[in-house]
PDB file of N, CA and C in Angstrom:
ATOM      1  N   MET A 893      72.455  27.469 111.188  1.00 88.00           N
ATOM      2  CA  MET A 893      72.971  27.577 109.845  1.00 88.00           C
ATOM      3  C   MET A 893      71.795  27.798 108.897  1.00 88.00           C
ATOM      4  N   ARG A 894      72.019  28.648 107.912  1.00 92.00           N
ATOM      5  CA  ARG A 894      71.019  28.912 106.884  1.00 92.00           C
ATOM      6  C   ARG A 894      71.674  28.666 105.534  1.00 92.00           C
ATOM      7  N   ILE A 895      70.988  27.908 104.700  1.00 93.00           N
ATOM      8  CA  ILE A 895      71.501  27.624 103.361  1.00 93.00           C
ATOM      9  C   ILE A 895      70.628  28.352 102.353  1.00 93.00           C
ATOM     10  N   GLU A 896      71.269  29.115 101.491  1.00 94.00           N
ATOM     11  CA  GLU A 896      70.572  29.817 100.414  1.00 94.00           C
ATOM     12  C   GLU A 896      70.957  29.144  99.103  1.00 94.00           C
ATOM     13  N   ILE A 897      69.969  28.736  98.343  1.00 95.00           N
ATOM     14  CA  ILE A 897      70.221  28.032  97.083  1.00 95.00           C
ATOM     15  C   ILE A 897      70.242  29.033  95.931  1.00 95.00           C
ATOM     16  N   SER A 898      71.271  28.926  95.106  1.00 94.00           N
ATOM     17  CA  SER A 898      71.375  29.778  93.916  1.00 94.00           C
ATOM     18  C   SER A 898      71.020  28.955  92.693  1.00 94.00           C
ATOM     19  N   ASP A 899      70.089  29.443  91.909  1.00 92.00           N
ATOM     20  CA  ASP A 899      69.709  28.797  90.654  1.00 92.00           C
ATOM     21  C   ASP A 899      70.683  29.252  89.579  1.00 92.00           C
ATOM     22  N   LEU A 900      71.332  28.310  88.939  1.00 95.00           N
ATOM     23  CA  LEU A 900      72.348  28.646  87.947  1.00 95.00           C
ATOM     24  C   LEU A 900      71.780  28.737  86.534  1.00 95.00           C
ATOM     25  N   ALA A 901      70.498  28.482  86.371  1.00 93.00           N
ATOM     26  CA  ALA A 901      69.895  28.407  85.033  1.00 93.00           C
ATOM     27  C   ALA A 901      70.020  29.701  84.239  1.00 93.00           C
ATOM     28  N   GLY A 902      69.980  30.851  84.875  1.00 95.00           N
ATOM     29  CA  GLY A 902      70.009  32.117  84.149  1.00 95.00           C
ATOM     30  C   GLY A 902      71.400  32.668  83.887  1.00 95.00           C
ATOM     31  N   ILE A 903      72.422  31.969  84.340  1.00 97.00           N
ATOM     32  CA  ILE A 903      73.787  32.461  84.169  1.00 97.00           C
ATOM     33  C   ILE A 903      74.285  32.074  82.773  1.00 97.00           C
ATOM     34  N   PRO A 904      74.656  33.065  81.955  1.00 97.00           N
ATOM     35  CA  PRO A 904      75.129  32.753  80.603  1.00 97.00           C
ATOM     36  C   PRO A 904      76.515  32.113  80.632  1.00 97.00           C
ATOM     37  N   LEU A 905      76.898  31.508  79.523  1.00 97.00           N
ATOM     38  CA  LEU A 905      78.246  30.968  79.419  1.00 97.00           C
ATOM     39  C   LEU A 905      79.256  32.084  79.619  1.00 97.00           C
ATOM     40  N   TYR A 906      80.348  31.760  80.332  1.00 97.00           N
ATOM     41  CA  TYR A 906      81.362  32.769  80.578  1.00 97.00           C
ATOM     42  C   TYR A 906      81.941  33.250  79.249  1.00 97.00           C
ATOM     43  N   ASN A 907      82.089  34.566  79.146  1.00 97.00           N
ATOM     44  CA  ASN A 907      82.640  35.177  77.947  1.00 97.00           C
ATOM     45  C   ASN A 907      83.366  36.446  78.411  1.00 97.00           C
ATOM     46  N   ALA A 908      84.658  36.505  78.167  1.00 96.00           N
ATOM     47  CA  ALA A 908      85.454  37.652  78.624  1.00 96.00           C
ATOM     48  C   ALA A 908      84.985  38.965  78.007  1.00 96.00           C
ATOM     49  N   ASP A 909      84.485  38.919  76.766  1.00 97.00           N
ATOM     50  CA  ASP A 909      83.981  40.139  76.136  1.00 97.00           C
ATOM     51  C   ASP A 909      82.733  40.644  76.854  1.00 97.00           C
ATOM     52  N   VAL A 910      81.857  39.728  77.239  1.00 96.00           N
ATOM     53  CA  VAL A 910      80.661  40.100  78.004  1.00 96.00           C
ATOM     54  C   VAL A 910      81.078  40.648  79.358  1.00 96.00           C
ATOM     55  N   GLU A 911      82.016  39.976  80.011  1.00 96.00           N
ATOM     56  CA  GLU A 911      82.498  40.430  81.318  1.00 96.00           C
ATOM     57  C   GLU A 911      83.078  41.843  81.227  1.00 96.00           C
ATOM     58  N   ALA A 912      83.824  42.122  80.167  1.00 96.00           N
ATOM     59  CA  ALA A 912      84.435  43.447  80.002  1.00 96.00           C
ATOM     60  C   ALA A 912      83.383  44.541  79.870  1.00 96.00           C
ATOM     61  N   ALA A 913      82.225  44.193  79.323  1.00 97.00           N
ATOM     62  CA  ALA A 913      81.136  45.164  79.167  1.00 97.00           C
ATOM     63  C   ALA A 913      80.306  45.296  80.446  1.00 97.00           C
ATOM     64  N   GLY A 914      80.533  44.421  81.404  1.00 96.00           N
ATOM     65  CA  GLY A 914      79.771  44.445  82.656  1.00 96.00           C
ATOM     66  C   GLY A 914      79.020  43.142  82.846  1.00 96.00           C
ATOM     67  N   ASP A 915      79.007  42.663  84.078  1.00 97.00           N
ATOM     68  CA  ASP A 915      78.340  41.396  84.360  1.00 97.00           C
ATOM     69  C   ASP A 915      76.845  41.477  84.040  1.00 97.00           C
ATOM     70  N   PRO A 916      76.307  40.452  83.366  1.00 97.00           N
ATOM     71  CA  PRO A 916      74.857  40.384  83.168  1.00 97.00           C
ATOM     72  C   PRO A 916      74.156  40.333  84.533  1.00 97.00           C
ATOM     73  N   PRO A 917      72.903  40.746  84.613  1.00 97.00           N
ATOM     74  CA  PRO A 917      72.196  40.785  85.899  1.00 97.00           C
ATOM     75  C   PRO A 917      72.231  39.467  86.680  1.00 97.00           C
ATOM     76  N   ALA A 918      72.038  38.338  86.014  1.00 97.00           N
ATOM     77  CA  ALA A 918      72.046  37.050  86.719  1.00 97.00           C
ATOM     78  C   ALA A 918      73.422  36.758  87.310  1.00 97.00           C
ATOM     79  N   VAL A 919      74.465  37.135  86.606  1.00 98.00           N
ATOM     80  CA  VAL A 919      75.833  36.937  87.090  1.00 98.00           C
ATOM     81  C   VAL A 919      76.104  37.865  88.271  1.00 98.00           C
ATOM     82  N   ALA A 920      75.703  39.113  88.154  1.00 98.00           N
ATOM     83  CA  ALA A 920      75.907  40.074  89.253  1.00 98.00           C
ATOM     84  C   ALA A 920      75.189  39.606  90.512  1.00 98.00           C
ATOM     85  N   ALA A 921      73.974  39.101  90.375  1.00 97.00           N
ATOM     86  CA  ALA A 921      73.219  38.610  91.536  1.00 97.00           C
ATOM     87  C   ALA A 921      73.908  37.390  92.148  1.00 97.00           C
ATOM     88  N   PHE A 922      74.408  36.504  91.310  1.00 98.00           N
ATOM     89  CA  PHE A 922      75.113  35.308  91.800  1.00 98.00           C
ATOM     90  C   PHE A 922      76.388  35.715  92.536  1.00 98.00           C
ATOM     91  N   LYS A 923      77.159  36.612  91.956  1.00 98.00           N
ATOM     92  CA  LYS A 923      78.389  37.077  92.602  1.00 98.00           C
ATOM     93  C   LYS A 923      78.092  37.768  93.933  1.00 98.00           C
ATOM     94  N   ASP A 924      77.026  38.567  93.981  1.00 97.00           N
ATOM     95  CA  ASP A 924      76.634  39.219  95.230  1.00 97.00           C
ATOM     96  C   ASP A 924      76.293  38.193  96.303  1.00 97.00           C
ATOM     97  N   ALA A 925      75.594  37.134  95.913  1.00 97.00           N
ATOM     98  CA  ALA A 925      75.229  36.082  96.863  1.00 97.00           C
ATOM     99  C   ALA A 925      76.472  35.370  97.382  1.00 97.00           C
ATOM    100  N   VAL A 926      77.426  35.093  96.513  1.00 98.00           N
ATOM    101  CA  VAL A 926      78.665  34.437  96.933  1.00 98.00           C
ATOM    102  C   VAL A 926      79.455  35.356  97.867  1.00 98.00           C
ATOM    103  N   ARG A 927      79.554  36.633  97.524  1.00 97.00           N
ATOM    104  CA  ARG A 927      80.269  37.594  98.388  1.00 97.00           C
ATOM    105  C   ARG A 927      79.640  37.684  99.775  1.00 97.00           C
ATOM    106  N   ALA A 928      78.314  37.650  99.833  1.00 97.00           N
ATOM    107  CA  ALA A 928      77.605  37.811 101.097  1.00 97.00           C
ATOM    108  C   ALA A 928      77.658  36.565 101.974  1.00 97.00           C
ATOM    109  N   ALA A 929      77.967  35.430 101.386  1.00 97.00           N
ATOM    110  CA  ALA A 929      77.965  34.167 102.132  1.00 97.00           C
ATOM    111  C   ALA A 929      79.227  34.016 102.978  1.00 97.00           C
ATOM    112  N   ASP A 930      79.079  33.343 104.112  1.00 97.00           N
ATOM    113  CA  ASP A 930      80.242  33.021 104.942  1.00 97.00           C
ATOM    114  C   ASP A 930      81.062  31.900 104.310  1.00 97.00           C
ATOM    115  N   ALA A 931      80.397  31.029 103.564  1.00 97.00           N
ATOM    116  CA  ALA A 931      81.033  29.891 102.904  1.00 97.00           C
ATOM    117  C   ALA A 931      80.138  29.467 101.742  1.00 97.00           C
ATOM    118  N   VAL A 932      80.675  28.625 100.875  1.00 97.00           N
ATOM    119  CA  VAL A 932      79.921  28.138  99.724  1.00 97.00           C
ATOM    120  C   VAL A 932      79.919  26.615  99.748  1.00 97.00           C
ATOM    121  N   LEU A 933      78.747  26.034  99.552  1.00 96.00           N
ATOM    122  CA  LEU A 933      78.609  24.585  99.428  1.00 96.00           C
ATOM    123  C   LEU A 933      78.133  24.298  98.014  1.00 96.00           C
ATOM    124  N   MET A 934      78.943  23.599  97.257  1.00 94.00           N
ATOM    125  CA  MET A 934      78.575  23.247  95.891  1.00 94.00           C
ATOM    126  C   MET A 934      78.048  21.816  95.894  1.00 94.00           C
ATOM    127  N   ALA A 935      76.787  21.667  95.546  1.00 91.00           N
ATOM    128  CA  ALA A 935      76.169  20.345  95.449  1.00 91.00           C
ATOM    129  C   ALA A 935      75.979  20.047  93.971  1.00 91.00           C
ATOM    130  N   THR A 936      76.600  18.981  93.500  1.00 87.00           N
ATOM    131  CA  THR A 936      76.613  18.719  92.074  1.00 87.00           C
ATOM    132  C   THR A 936      76.592  17.223  91.788  1.00 87.00           C
ATOM    133  N   PRO A 937      75.948  16.831  90.719  1.00 86.00           N
ATOM    134  CA  PRO A 937      76.084  15.440  90.296  1.00 86.00           C
ATOM    135  C   PRO A 937      77.424  15.249  89.591  1.00 86.00           C
ATOM    136  N   GLU A 938      77.814  14.005  89.422  1.00 84.00           N
ATOM    137  CA  GLU A 938      78.949  13.718  88.557  1.00 84.00           C
ATOM    138  C   GLU A 938      78.377  13.522  87.166  1.00 84.00           C
ATOM    139  N   TYR A 939      78.999  14.119  86.193  1.00 82.00           N
ATOM    140  CA  TYR A 939      78.529  13.975  84.819  1.00 82.00           C
ATOM    141  C   TYR A 939      79.702  13.582  83.939  1.00 82.00           C
ATOM    142  N   ASN A 940      79.622  12.419  83.344  1.00 82.00           N
ATOM    143  CA  ASN A 940      80.655  11.958  82.423  1.00 82.00           C
ATOM    144  C   ASN A 940      82.045  12.008  83.075  1.00 82.00           C
ATOM    145  N   HIS A 941      82.129  11.550  84.320  1.00 81.00           N
ATOM    146  CA  HIS A 941      83.369  11.506  85.107  1.00 81.00           C
ATOM    147  C   HIS A 941      83.920  12.888  85.428  1.00 81.00           C
ATOM    148  N   GLY A 942      83.067  13.880  85.515  1.00 84.00           N
ATOM    149  CA  GLY A 942      83.534  15.224  85.833  1.00 84.00           C
ATOM    150  C   GLY A 942      82.427  16.084  86.393  1.00 84.00           C
ATOM    151  N   VAL A 943      82.731  17.341  86.552  1.00 86.00           N
ATOM    152  CA  VAL A 943      81.766  18.325  87.020  1.00 86.00           C
ATOM    153  C   VAL A 943      80.938  18.782  85.823  1.00 86.00           C
ATOM    154  N   PRO A 944      79.619  18.891  85.957  1.00 90.00           N
ATOM    155  CA  PRO A 944      78.806  19.362  84.838  1.00 90.00           C
ATOM    156  C   PRO A 944      79.226  20.765  84.387  1.00 90.00           C
ATOM    157  N   GLY A 945      79.056  21.031  83.107  1.00 93.00           N
ATOM    158  CA  GLY A 945      79.430  22.320  82.543  1.00 93.00           C
ATOM    159  C   GLY A 945      78.758  23.493  83.224  1.00 93.00           C
ATOM    160  N   VAL A 946      77.518  23.319  83.663  1.00 94.00           N
ATOM    161  CA  VAL A 946      76.793  24.408  84.326  1.00 94.00           C
ATOM    162  C   VAL A 946      77.500  24.803  85.626  1.00 94.00           C
ATOM    163  N   MET A 947      77.972  23.816  86.378  1.00 93.00           N
ATOM    164  CA  MET A 947      78.692  24.116  87.621  1.00 93.00           C
ATOM    165  C   MET A 947      80.040  24.763  87.321  1.00 93.00           C
ATOM    166  N   LYS A 948      80.755  24.227  86.349  1.00 95.00           N
ATOM    167  CA  LYS A 948      82.055  24.803  85.969  1.00 95.00           C
ATOM    168  C   LYS A 948      81.887  26.241  85.507  1.00 95.00           C
ATOM    169  N   ASN A 949      80.829  26.511  84.770  1.00 97.00           N
ATOM    170  CA  ASN A 949      80.554  27.862  84.297  1.00 97.00           C
ATOM    171  C   ASN A 949      80.324  28.818  85.471  1.00 97.00           C
ATOM    172  N   ALA A 950      79.575  28.380  86.473  1.00 97.00           N
ATOM    173  CA  ALA A 950      79.332  29.214  87.651  1.00 97.00           C
ATOM    174  C   ALA A 950      80.638  29.512  88.382  1.00 97.00           C
ATOM    175  N   VAL A 951      81.504  28.511  88.473  1.00 97.00           N
ATOM    176  CA  VAL A 951      82.812  28.717  89.106  1.00 97.00           C
ATOM    177  C   VAL A 951      83.641  29.701  88.279  1.00 97.00           C
ATOM    178  N   ASP A 952      83.569  29.578  86.953  1.00 97.00           N
ATOM    179  CA  ASP A 952      84.302  30.524  86.094  1.00 97.00           C
ATOM    180  C   ASP A 952      83.881  31.965  86.390  1.00 97.00           C
ATOM    181  N   TRP A 953      82.593  32.230  86.426  1.00 98.00           N
ATOM    182  CA  TRP A 953      82.111  33.591  86.708  1.00 98.00           C
ATOM    183  C   TRP A 953      82.496  34.043  88.113  1.00 98.00           C
ATOM    184  N   ALA A 954      82.340  33.163  89.114  1.00 98.00           N
ATOM    185  CA  ALA A 954      82.596  33.555  90.507  1.00 98.00           C
ATOM    186  C   ALA A 954      84.083  33.695  90.818  1.00 98.00           C
ATOM    187  N   SER A 955      84.932  33.225  89.907  1.00 97.00           N
ATOM    188  CA  SER A 955      86.375  33.342  90.133  1.00 97.00           C
ATOM    189  C   SER A 955      86.985  34.511  89.349  1.00 97.00           C
ATOM    190  N   ARG A 956      86.130  35.389  88.839  1.00 96.00           N
ATOM    191  CA  ARG A 956      86.566  36.536  88.049  1.00 96.00           C
ATOM    192  C   ARG A 956      86.098  37.838  88.694  1.00 96.00           C
ATOM    193  N   PRO A 957      86.778  38.941  88.557  1.00 94.00           N
ATOM    194  CA  PRO A 957      88.153  39.054  88.081  1.00 94.00           C
ATOM    195  C   PRO A 957      89.116  38.481  89.122  1.00 94.00           C
ATOM    196  N   PRO A 958      90.284  38.084  88.701  1.00 90.00           N
ATOM    197  CA  PRO A 958      91.184  37.328  89.573  1.00 90.00           C
ATOM    198  C   PRO A 958      91.453  37.941  90.950  1.00 90.00           C
ATOM    199  N   ARG A 959      91.729  39.218  91.034  1.00 91.00           N
ATOM    200  CA  ARG A 959      92.116  39.795  92.327  1.00 91.00           C
ATOM    201  C   ARG A 959      90.949  40.135  93.238  1.00 91.00           C
ATOM    202  N   SER A 960      89.761  40.282  92.680  1.00 94.00           N
ATOM    203  CA  SER A 960      88.617  40.643  93.522  1.00 94.00           C
ATOM    204  C   SER A 960      87.434  39.684  93.319  1.00 94.00           C
ATOM    205  N   ALA A 961      87.744  38.446  92.972  1.00 97.00           N
ATOM    206  CA  ALA A 961      86.695  37.455  92.725  1.00 97.00           C
ATOM    207  C   ALA A 961      85.920  37.130  94.003  1.00 97.00           C
ATOM    208  N   PRO A 962      84.617  36.904  93.881  1.00 97.00           N
ATOM    209  CA  PRO A 962      83.812  36.552  95.049  1.00 97.00           C
ATOM    210  C   PRO A 962      84.291  35.287  95.764  1.00 97.00           C
ATOM    211  N   LEU A 963      84.909  34.367  95.049  1.00 97.00           N
ATOM    212  CA  LEU A 963      85.378  33.120  95.670  1.00 97.00           C
ATOM    213  C   LEU A 963      86.736  33.261  96.360  1.00 97.00           C
ATOM    214  N   ASN A 964      87.447  34.368  96.145  1.00 96.00           N
ATOM    215  CA  ASN A 964      88.763  34.541  96.775  1.00 96.00           C
ATOM    216  C   ASN A 964      88.672  34.415  98.290  1.00 96.00           C
ATOM    217  N   GLY A 965      89.419  33.483  98.857  1.00 94.00           N
ATOM    218  CA  GLY A 965      89.475  33.313 100.301  1.00 94.00           C
ATOM    219  C   GLY A 965      88.213  32.744 100.928  1.00 94.00           C
ATOM    220  N   LYS A 966      87.257  32.339 100.117  1.00 96.00           N
ATOM    221  CA  LYS A 966      85.974  31.835 100.620  1.00 96.00           C
ATOM    222  C   LYS A 966      86.081  30.335 100.892  1.00 96.00           C
ATOM    223  N   PRO A 967      85.713  29.873 102.099  1.00 97.00           N
ATOM    224  CA  PRO A 967      85.676  28.427 102.338  1.00 97.00           C
ATOM    225  C   PRO A 967      84.635  27.778 101.410  1.00 97.00           C
ATOM    226  N   VAL A 968      85.019  26.678 100.779  1.00 96.00           N
ATOM    227  CA  VAL A 968      84.137  25.993  99.841  1.00 96.00           C
ATOM    228  C   VAL A 968      84.110  24.512 100.168  1.00 96.00           C
ATOM    229  N   GLY A 969      82.901  23.950 100.198  1.00 94.00           N
ATOM    230  CA  GLY A 969      82.712  22.511 100.344  1.00 94.00           C
ATOM    231  C   GLY A 969      82.032  21.996  99.089  1.00 94.00           C
ATOM    232  N   ILE A 970      82.341  20.763  98.730  1.00 91.00           N
ATOM    233  CA  ILE A 970      81.741  20.172  97.542  1.00 91.00           C
ATOM    234  C   ILE A 970      81.130  18.832  97.933  1.00 91.00           C
ATOM    235  N   VAL A 971      79.860  18.638  97.571  1.00 91.00           N
ATOM    236  CA  VAL A 971      79.191  17.354  97.755  1.00 91.00           C
ATOM    237  C   VAL A 971      78.659  16.918  96.400  1.00 91.00           C
ATOM    238  N   GLY A 972      78.609  15.621  96.199  1.00 87.00           N
ATOM    239  CA  GLY A 972      78.156  15.115  94.914  1.00 87.00           C
ATOM    240  C   GLY A 972      77.292  13.880  95.078  1.00 87.00           C
ATOM    241  N   ALA A 973      76.711  13.469  93.982  1.00 78.00           N
ATOM    242  CA  ALA A 973      75.884  12.266  93.967  1.00 78.00           C
ATOM    243  C   ALA A 973      76.004  11.606  92.619  1.00 78.00           C
ATOM    244  N   SER A 974      76.032  10.281  92.630  1.00 77.00           N
ATOM    245  CA  SER A 974      76.119   9.514  91.396  1.00 77.00           C
ATOM    246  C   SER A 974      75.635   8.103  91.685  1.00 77.00           C
ATOM    247  N   PRO A 975      74.925   7.482  90.752  1.00 79.00           N
ATOM    248  CA  PRO A 975      74.470   6.112  90.983  1.00 79.00           C
ATOM    249  C   PRO A 975      75.602   5.081  90.796  1.00 79.00           C
ATOM    250  N   GLY A 976      76.756   5.495  90.321  1.00 76.00           N
ATOM    251  CA  GLY A 976      77.859   4.577  90.058  1.00 76.00           C
ATOM    252  C   GLY A 976      78.533   4.074  91.330  1.00 76.00           C
ATOM    253  N   MET A 977      79.371   3.059  91.172  1.00 78.00           N
ATOM    254  CA  MET A 977      80.043   2.427  92.326  1.00 78.00           C
ATOM    255  C   MET A 977      80.989   3.388  93.045  1.00 78.00           C
ATOM    256  N   THR A 978      81.577   4.334  92.352  1.00 79.00           N
ATOM    257  CA  THR A 978      82.519   5.247  92.992  1.00 79.00           C
ATOM    258  C   THR A 978      81.863   6.530  93.499  1.00 79.00           C
ATOM    259  N   GLY A 979      80.535   6.564  93.450  1.00 76.00           N
ATOM    260  CA  GLY A 979      79.857   7.784  93.872  1.00 76.00           C
ATOM    261  C   GLY A 979      80.238   8.914  92.946  1.00 76.00           C
ATOM    262  N   SER A 980      80.616  10.023  93.484  1.00 81.00           N
ATOM    263  CA  SER A 980      81.030  11.152  92.634  1.00 81.00           C
ATOM    264  C   SER A 980      82.513  11.460  92.813  1.00 81.00           C
ATOM    265  N   ALA A 981      83.300  10.437  93.142  1.00 79.00           N
ATOM    266  CA  ALA A 981      84.734  10.616  93.402  1.00 79.00           C
ATOM    267  C   ALA A 981      85.466  11.222  92.211  1.00 79.00           C
ATOM    268  N   ARG A 982      85.054  10.884  91.003  1.00 75.00           N
ATOM    269  CA  ARG A 982      85.752  11.407  89.829  1.00 75.00           C
ATOM    270  C   ARG A 982      85.264  12.806  89.450  1.00 75.00           C
ATOM    271  N   GLY A 983      84.106  13.198  89.958  1.00 72.00           N
ATOM    272  CA  GLY A 983      83.569  14.525  89.670  1.00 72.00           C
ATOM    273  C   GLY A 983      84.202  15.556  90.542  1.00 72.00           C
TER     274      GLY A 983
END
């Protein structure tokens, strides 16, 4: 197994107007990586009893456009970490 890590720092906030004009380079590269992967593993902390906005934003981009999204039909695993008693169960 080989794991490739995607840095989400360069991905802009999802904006349908931007998407309509064409994916920004960082988004296009991220979508290409998701398409090329056999599966996706999302490793995320729990933040304020939920998924951090940066992770949600990446999911928003990778789930667009609806019929040909890179995440369509892709096996996805989610792991989390939190110092709290419930771990990342709420995230």
